[in-house]
Short mmCIF file of C-alpha atoms in Angstrom, two decimals:
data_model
loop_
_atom_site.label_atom_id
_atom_site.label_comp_id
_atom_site.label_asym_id
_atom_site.label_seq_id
_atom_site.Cartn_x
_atom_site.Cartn_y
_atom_site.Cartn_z
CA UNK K 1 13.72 26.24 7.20
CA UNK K 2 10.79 28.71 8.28
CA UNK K 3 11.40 30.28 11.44
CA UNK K 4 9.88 28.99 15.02
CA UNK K 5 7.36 32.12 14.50
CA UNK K 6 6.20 31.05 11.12
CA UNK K 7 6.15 26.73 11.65
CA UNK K 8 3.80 28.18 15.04
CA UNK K 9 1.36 29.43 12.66
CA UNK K 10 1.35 27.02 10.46
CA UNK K 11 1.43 24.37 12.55
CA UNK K 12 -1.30 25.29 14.95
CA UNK K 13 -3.66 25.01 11.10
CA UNK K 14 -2.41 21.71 10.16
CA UNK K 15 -2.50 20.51 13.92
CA UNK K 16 -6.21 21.16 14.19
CA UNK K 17 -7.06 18.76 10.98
CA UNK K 18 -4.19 16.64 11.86
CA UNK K 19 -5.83 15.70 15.17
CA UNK K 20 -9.26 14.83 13.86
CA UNK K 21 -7.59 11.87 11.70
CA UNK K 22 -5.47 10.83 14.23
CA UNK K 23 -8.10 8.85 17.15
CA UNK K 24 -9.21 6.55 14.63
CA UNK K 25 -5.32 6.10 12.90
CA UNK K 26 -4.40 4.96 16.27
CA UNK K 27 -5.45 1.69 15.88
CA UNK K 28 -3.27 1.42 12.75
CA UNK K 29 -0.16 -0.37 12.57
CA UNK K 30 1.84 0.06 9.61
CA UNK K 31 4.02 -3.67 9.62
CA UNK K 32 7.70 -3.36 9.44
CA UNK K 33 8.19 -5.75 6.56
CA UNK K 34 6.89 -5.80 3.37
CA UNK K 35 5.74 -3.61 0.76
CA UNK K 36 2.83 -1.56 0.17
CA UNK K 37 -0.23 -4.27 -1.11
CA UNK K 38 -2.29 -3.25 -3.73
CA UNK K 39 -5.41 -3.02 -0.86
CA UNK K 40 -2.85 -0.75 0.93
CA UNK K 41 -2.46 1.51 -2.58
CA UNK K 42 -6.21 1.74 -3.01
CA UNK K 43 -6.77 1.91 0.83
CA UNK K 44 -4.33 5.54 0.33
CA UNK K 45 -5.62 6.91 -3.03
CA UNK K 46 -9.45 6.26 -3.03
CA UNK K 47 -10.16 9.24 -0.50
CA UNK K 48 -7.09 11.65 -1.45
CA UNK K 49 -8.03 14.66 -3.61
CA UNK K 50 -4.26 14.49 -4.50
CA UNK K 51 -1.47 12.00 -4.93
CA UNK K 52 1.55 14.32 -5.08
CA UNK K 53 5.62 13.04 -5.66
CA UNK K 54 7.64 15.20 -3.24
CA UNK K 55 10.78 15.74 -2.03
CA UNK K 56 11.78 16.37 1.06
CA UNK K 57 13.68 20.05 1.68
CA UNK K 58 13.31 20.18 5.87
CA UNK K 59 11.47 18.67 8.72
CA UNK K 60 11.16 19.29 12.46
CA UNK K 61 9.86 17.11 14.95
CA UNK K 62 7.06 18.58 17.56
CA UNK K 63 6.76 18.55 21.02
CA UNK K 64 4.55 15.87 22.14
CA UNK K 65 2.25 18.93 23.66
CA UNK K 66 1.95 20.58 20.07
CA UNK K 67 1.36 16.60 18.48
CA UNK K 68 -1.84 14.98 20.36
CA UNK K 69 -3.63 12.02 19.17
CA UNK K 70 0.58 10.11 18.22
CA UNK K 71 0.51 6.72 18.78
CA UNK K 72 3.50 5.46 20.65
CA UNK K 73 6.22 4.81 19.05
CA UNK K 74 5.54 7.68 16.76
CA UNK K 75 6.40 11.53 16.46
CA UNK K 76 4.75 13.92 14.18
CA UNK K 77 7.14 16.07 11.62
CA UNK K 78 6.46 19.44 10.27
CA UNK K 79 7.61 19.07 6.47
CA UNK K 80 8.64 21.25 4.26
CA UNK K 81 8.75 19.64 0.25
CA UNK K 82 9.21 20.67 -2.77
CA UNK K 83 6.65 19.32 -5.67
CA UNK K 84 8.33 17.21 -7.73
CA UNK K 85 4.78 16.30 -9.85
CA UNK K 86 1.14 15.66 -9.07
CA UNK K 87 0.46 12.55 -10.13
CA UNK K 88 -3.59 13.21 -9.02
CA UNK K 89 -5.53 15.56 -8.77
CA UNK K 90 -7.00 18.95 -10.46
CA UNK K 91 -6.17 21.65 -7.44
CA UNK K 92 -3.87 24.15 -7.54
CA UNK K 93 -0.70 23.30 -5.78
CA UNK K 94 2.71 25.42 -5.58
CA UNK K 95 6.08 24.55 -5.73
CA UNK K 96 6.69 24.21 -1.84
CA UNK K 97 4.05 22.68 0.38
CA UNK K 98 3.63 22.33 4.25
CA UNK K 99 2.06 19.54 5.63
CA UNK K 100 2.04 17.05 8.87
CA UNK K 101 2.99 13.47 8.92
CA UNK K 102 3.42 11.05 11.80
CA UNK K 103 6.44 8.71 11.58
CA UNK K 104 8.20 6.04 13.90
CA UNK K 105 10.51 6.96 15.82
CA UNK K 106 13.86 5.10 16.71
CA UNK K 107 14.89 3.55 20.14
CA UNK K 108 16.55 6.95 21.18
CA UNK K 109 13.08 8.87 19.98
CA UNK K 110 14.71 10.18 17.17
CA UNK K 111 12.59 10.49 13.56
CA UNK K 112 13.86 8.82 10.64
CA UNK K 113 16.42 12.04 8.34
CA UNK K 114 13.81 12.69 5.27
CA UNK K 115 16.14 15.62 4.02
CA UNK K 116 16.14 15.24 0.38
CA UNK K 117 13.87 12.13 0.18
CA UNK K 118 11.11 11.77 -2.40
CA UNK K 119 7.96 10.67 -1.30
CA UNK K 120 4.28 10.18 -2.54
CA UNK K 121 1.62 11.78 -0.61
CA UNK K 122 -1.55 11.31 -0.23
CA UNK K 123 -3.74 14.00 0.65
CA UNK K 124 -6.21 16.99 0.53
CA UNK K 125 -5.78 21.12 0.53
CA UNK K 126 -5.89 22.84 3.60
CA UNK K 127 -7.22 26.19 3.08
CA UNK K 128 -4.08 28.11 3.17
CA UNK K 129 -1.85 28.46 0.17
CA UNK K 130 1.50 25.69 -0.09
CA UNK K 131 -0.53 23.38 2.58
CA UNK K 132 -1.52 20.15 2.45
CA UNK K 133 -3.63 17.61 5.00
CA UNK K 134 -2.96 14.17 4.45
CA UNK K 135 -5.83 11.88 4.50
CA UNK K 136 -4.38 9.65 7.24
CA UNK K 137 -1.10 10.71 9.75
CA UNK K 138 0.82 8.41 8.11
CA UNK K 139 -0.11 8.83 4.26
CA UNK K 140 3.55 8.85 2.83
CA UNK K 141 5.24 6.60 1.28
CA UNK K 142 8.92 6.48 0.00
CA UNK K 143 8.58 7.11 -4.06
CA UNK K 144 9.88 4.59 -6.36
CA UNK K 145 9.59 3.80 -9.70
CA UNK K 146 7.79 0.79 -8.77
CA UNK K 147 5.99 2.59 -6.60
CA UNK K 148 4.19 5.17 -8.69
CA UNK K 149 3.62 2.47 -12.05
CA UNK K 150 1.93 0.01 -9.44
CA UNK K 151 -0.22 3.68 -8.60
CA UNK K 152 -1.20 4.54 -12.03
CA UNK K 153 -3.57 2.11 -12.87
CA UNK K 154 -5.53 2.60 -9.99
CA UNK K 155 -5.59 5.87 -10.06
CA UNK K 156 -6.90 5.76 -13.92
CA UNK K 157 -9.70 3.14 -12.69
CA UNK K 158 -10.52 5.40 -9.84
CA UNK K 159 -11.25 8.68 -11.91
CA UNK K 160 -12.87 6.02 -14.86
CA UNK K 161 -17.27 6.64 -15.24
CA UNK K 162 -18.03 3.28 -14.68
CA UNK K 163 -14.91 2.98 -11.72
CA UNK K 164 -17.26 -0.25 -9.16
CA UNK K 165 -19.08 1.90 -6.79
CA UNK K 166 -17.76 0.89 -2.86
CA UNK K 167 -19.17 -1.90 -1.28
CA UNK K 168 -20.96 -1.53 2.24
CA UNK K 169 -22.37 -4.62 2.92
CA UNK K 170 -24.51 -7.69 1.85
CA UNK K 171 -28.17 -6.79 1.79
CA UNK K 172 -29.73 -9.30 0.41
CA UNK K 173 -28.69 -13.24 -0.48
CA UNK K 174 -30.98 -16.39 -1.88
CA UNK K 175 -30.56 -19.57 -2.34
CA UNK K 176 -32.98 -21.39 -5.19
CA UNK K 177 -32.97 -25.37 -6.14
CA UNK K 178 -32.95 -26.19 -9.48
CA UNK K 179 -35.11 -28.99 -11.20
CA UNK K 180 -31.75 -31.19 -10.67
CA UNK K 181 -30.31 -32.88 -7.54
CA UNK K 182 -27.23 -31.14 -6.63
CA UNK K 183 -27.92 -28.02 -8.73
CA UNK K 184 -29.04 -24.48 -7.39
CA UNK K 185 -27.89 -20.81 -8.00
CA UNK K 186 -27.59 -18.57 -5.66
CA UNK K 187 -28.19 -14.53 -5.66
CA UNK K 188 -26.87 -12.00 -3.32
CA UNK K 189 -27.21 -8.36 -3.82
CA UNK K 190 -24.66 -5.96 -2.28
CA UNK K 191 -24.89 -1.96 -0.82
CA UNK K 192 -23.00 -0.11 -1.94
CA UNK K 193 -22.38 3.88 -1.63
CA UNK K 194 -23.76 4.28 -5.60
CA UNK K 195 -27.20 3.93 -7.21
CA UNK K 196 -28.31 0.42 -7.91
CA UNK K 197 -27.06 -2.80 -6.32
CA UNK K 198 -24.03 -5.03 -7.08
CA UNK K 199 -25.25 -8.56 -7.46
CA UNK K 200 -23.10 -11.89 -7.34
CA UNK K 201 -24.41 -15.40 -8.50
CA UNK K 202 -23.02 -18.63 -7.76
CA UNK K 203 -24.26 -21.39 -10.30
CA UNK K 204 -24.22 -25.04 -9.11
CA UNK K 205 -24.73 -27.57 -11.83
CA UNK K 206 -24.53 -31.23 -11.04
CA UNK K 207 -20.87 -32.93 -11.96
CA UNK K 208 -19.81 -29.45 -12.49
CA UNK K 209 -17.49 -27.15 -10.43
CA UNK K 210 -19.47 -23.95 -9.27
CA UNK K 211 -18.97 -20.90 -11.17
CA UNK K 212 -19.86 -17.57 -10.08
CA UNK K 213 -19.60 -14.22 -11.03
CA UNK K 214 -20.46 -10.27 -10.21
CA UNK K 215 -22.44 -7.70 -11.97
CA UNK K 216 -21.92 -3.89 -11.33
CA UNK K 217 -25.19 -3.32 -13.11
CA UNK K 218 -29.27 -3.82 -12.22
CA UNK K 219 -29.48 -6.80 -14.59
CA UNK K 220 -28.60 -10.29 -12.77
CA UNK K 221 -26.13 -11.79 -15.69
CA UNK K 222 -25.12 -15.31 -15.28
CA UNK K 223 -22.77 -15.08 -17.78
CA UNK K 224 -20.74 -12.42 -15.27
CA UNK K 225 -17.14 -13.62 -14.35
CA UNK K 226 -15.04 -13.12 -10.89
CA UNK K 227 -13.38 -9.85 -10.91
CA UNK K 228 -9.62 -10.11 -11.53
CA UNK K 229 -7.17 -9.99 -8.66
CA UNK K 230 -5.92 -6.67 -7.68
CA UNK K 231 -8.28 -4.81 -9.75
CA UNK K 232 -10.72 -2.45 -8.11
CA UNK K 233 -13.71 -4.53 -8.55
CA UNK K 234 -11.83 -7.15 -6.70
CA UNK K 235 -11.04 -4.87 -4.24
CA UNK K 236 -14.34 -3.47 -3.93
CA UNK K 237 -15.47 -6.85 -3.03
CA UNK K 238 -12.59 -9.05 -1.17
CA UNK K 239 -11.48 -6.07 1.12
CA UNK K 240 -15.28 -5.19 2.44
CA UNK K 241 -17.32 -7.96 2.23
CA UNK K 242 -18.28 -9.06 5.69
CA UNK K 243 -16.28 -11.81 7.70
CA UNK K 244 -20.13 -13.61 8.02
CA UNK K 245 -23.26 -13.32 6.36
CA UNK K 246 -25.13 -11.36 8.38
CA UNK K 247 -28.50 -13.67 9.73
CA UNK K 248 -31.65 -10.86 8.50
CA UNK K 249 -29.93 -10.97 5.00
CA UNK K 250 -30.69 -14.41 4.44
CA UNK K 251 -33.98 -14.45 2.68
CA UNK K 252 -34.54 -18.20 2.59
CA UNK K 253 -36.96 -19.99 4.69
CA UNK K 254 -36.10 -23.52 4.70
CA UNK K 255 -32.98 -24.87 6.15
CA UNK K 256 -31.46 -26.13 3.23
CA UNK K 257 -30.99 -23.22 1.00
CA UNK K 258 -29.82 -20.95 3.89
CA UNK K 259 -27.07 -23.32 4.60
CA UNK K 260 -26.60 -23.10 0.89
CA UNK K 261 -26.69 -19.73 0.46
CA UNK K 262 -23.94 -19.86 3.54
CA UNK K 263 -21.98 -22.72 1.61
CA UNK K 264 -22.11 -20.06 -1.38
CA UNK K 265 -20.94 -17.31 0.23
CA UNK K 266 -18.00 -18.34 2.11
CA UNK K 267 -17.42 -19.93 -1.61
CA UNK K 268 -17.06 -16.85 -3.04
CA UNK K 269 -15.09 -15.73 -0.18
CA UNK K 270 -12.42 -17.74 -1.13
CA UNK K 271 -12.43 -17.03 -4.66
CA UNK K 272 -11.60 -13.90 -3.78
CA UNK K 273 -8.71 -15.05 -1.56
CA UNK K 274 -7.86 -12.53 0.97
CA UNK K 275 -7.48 -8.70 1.35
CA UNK K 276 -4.22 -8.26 1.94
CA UNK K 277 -2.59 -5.36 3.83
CA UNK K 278 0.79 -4.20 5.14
CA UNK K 279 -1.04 -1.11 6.37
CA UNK K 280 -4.33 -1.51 9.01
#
């Protein structure tokens, strides 16, 4: 274990970048039960520069006056790990690393005993050599098997060329009639934080369940298909669409195809079932 001198120093680095992820963490609650989701997963690994299996060597809990921005119930470790791999990620990391991690505490205000623990972490370099920032106070999970193969995957359609671009909104939707009573198809394009727009259609043919489908490129393709569950695209879509369609996106004028465009929407809504996480 460093010395008091030495975890000072260190600490007062990792504090600072600590504290800036910390007011909006606040409002997270990671549930007791149940597993990490696969929106939780993505949620972790999307922003982290590096997804690193650790295990645990030493840890020391700080004073609350050297740990602002914990949520109650919580106290932040110092942790000292050894690299066990890096699953993610091209920068240079040592053998031992440093970092910060808030964790509850237990009725007495004790932390949980880490010592010898593996863990997965998910997080950035701190400009100092063997320390790490995590992207959130609370990116670290126990490692398991299970764990890091349920990881993998996203990680590998993450770093992909054509990984679906994040979605930021709807910007655009309209409804159209066909030439047919009961049949219409319905557009609605996407932002997203990438160059061109995502589109989704909904078909509607008369005696004929709807069928919709997204494209991730500028051509409108009818032939496009749902995205898979717990793939990115579906996560791109089911975990930030908005709860409503916003009013100014609605391009139609008469009253019939903006209630169908609304009909559509929520339909694809629940296609997509929903978002699912253990962690807020």
């Amino acid at each position: 274990m460093a010395d008091m001198q030495n975890l000072t120093k260190v600490t007062l680095a990792l504090v600072a970048g600590l504290t800036a992820l910390a007011a909006p963490a606040a409002a997270q609650e990671v549930r007791a039960a149940g597993a990490a989701t696969y929106a939780d997963l993505v949620d972790l690994a999307d922003p982290a520069d590096l997804v690193i299996r650790a295990q645990i060597r030493d840890q020391a809990l700080l004073s609350p006056e050297r740990a602002p921005g914990v949520r109650r119930g919580y106290g932040r470790l110092y942790v000292e790990a050894r690299t066990q791999a890096l699953i993610a990620g091209s920068a240079p990391i040592g053998e031992s690393i440093r970092y910060l991690v808030d964790v509850p505490l237990d009725e007495n205000g004790k932390p949980p005993k880490l010592k010898k623990r593996e863990v997965i972490l998910f997080a950035r370099a701190a400009g100092r050599p063997g320390e790490i920032q995590l992207i959130a106070p609370t990116a670290q999970l126990p490692w398991s098997e299970e764990h890091e193969a349920r990881l993998r995957p996203i990680l590998a359609e993450l770093s992909a060329p054509d990984a679906p671009p994040s979605v930021l909104g709807v910007r655009d939707i309209l409804s159209m009639p066909g030439n047919l009573a009961g049949e219409s198809e319905t557009q609605m394009f996407l932002n997203t934080d990438g160059e061109g727009p995502v589109s989704i259609t909904v078909v509607r043919r008369p005696n004929m369940a709807p069928v919709w489908g997204v494209s991730w490129t500028e051509i409108v393709d009818q032939a496009a298909r749902p995205p898979a569950k717990d793939t990115l695209a579906w996560y791109r879509i089911a975990c930030f669409l908005p709860d409503g369609l916003p009013a100014d996106a609605n391009l139609a004028q008469d009253p019939t195809s903006r209630a169908q465009a609304e009909e559509d929407f929520r339909f694809v809504q629940q296609s997509l079932g929903p978002c699912r996480r253990n962690r807020s």
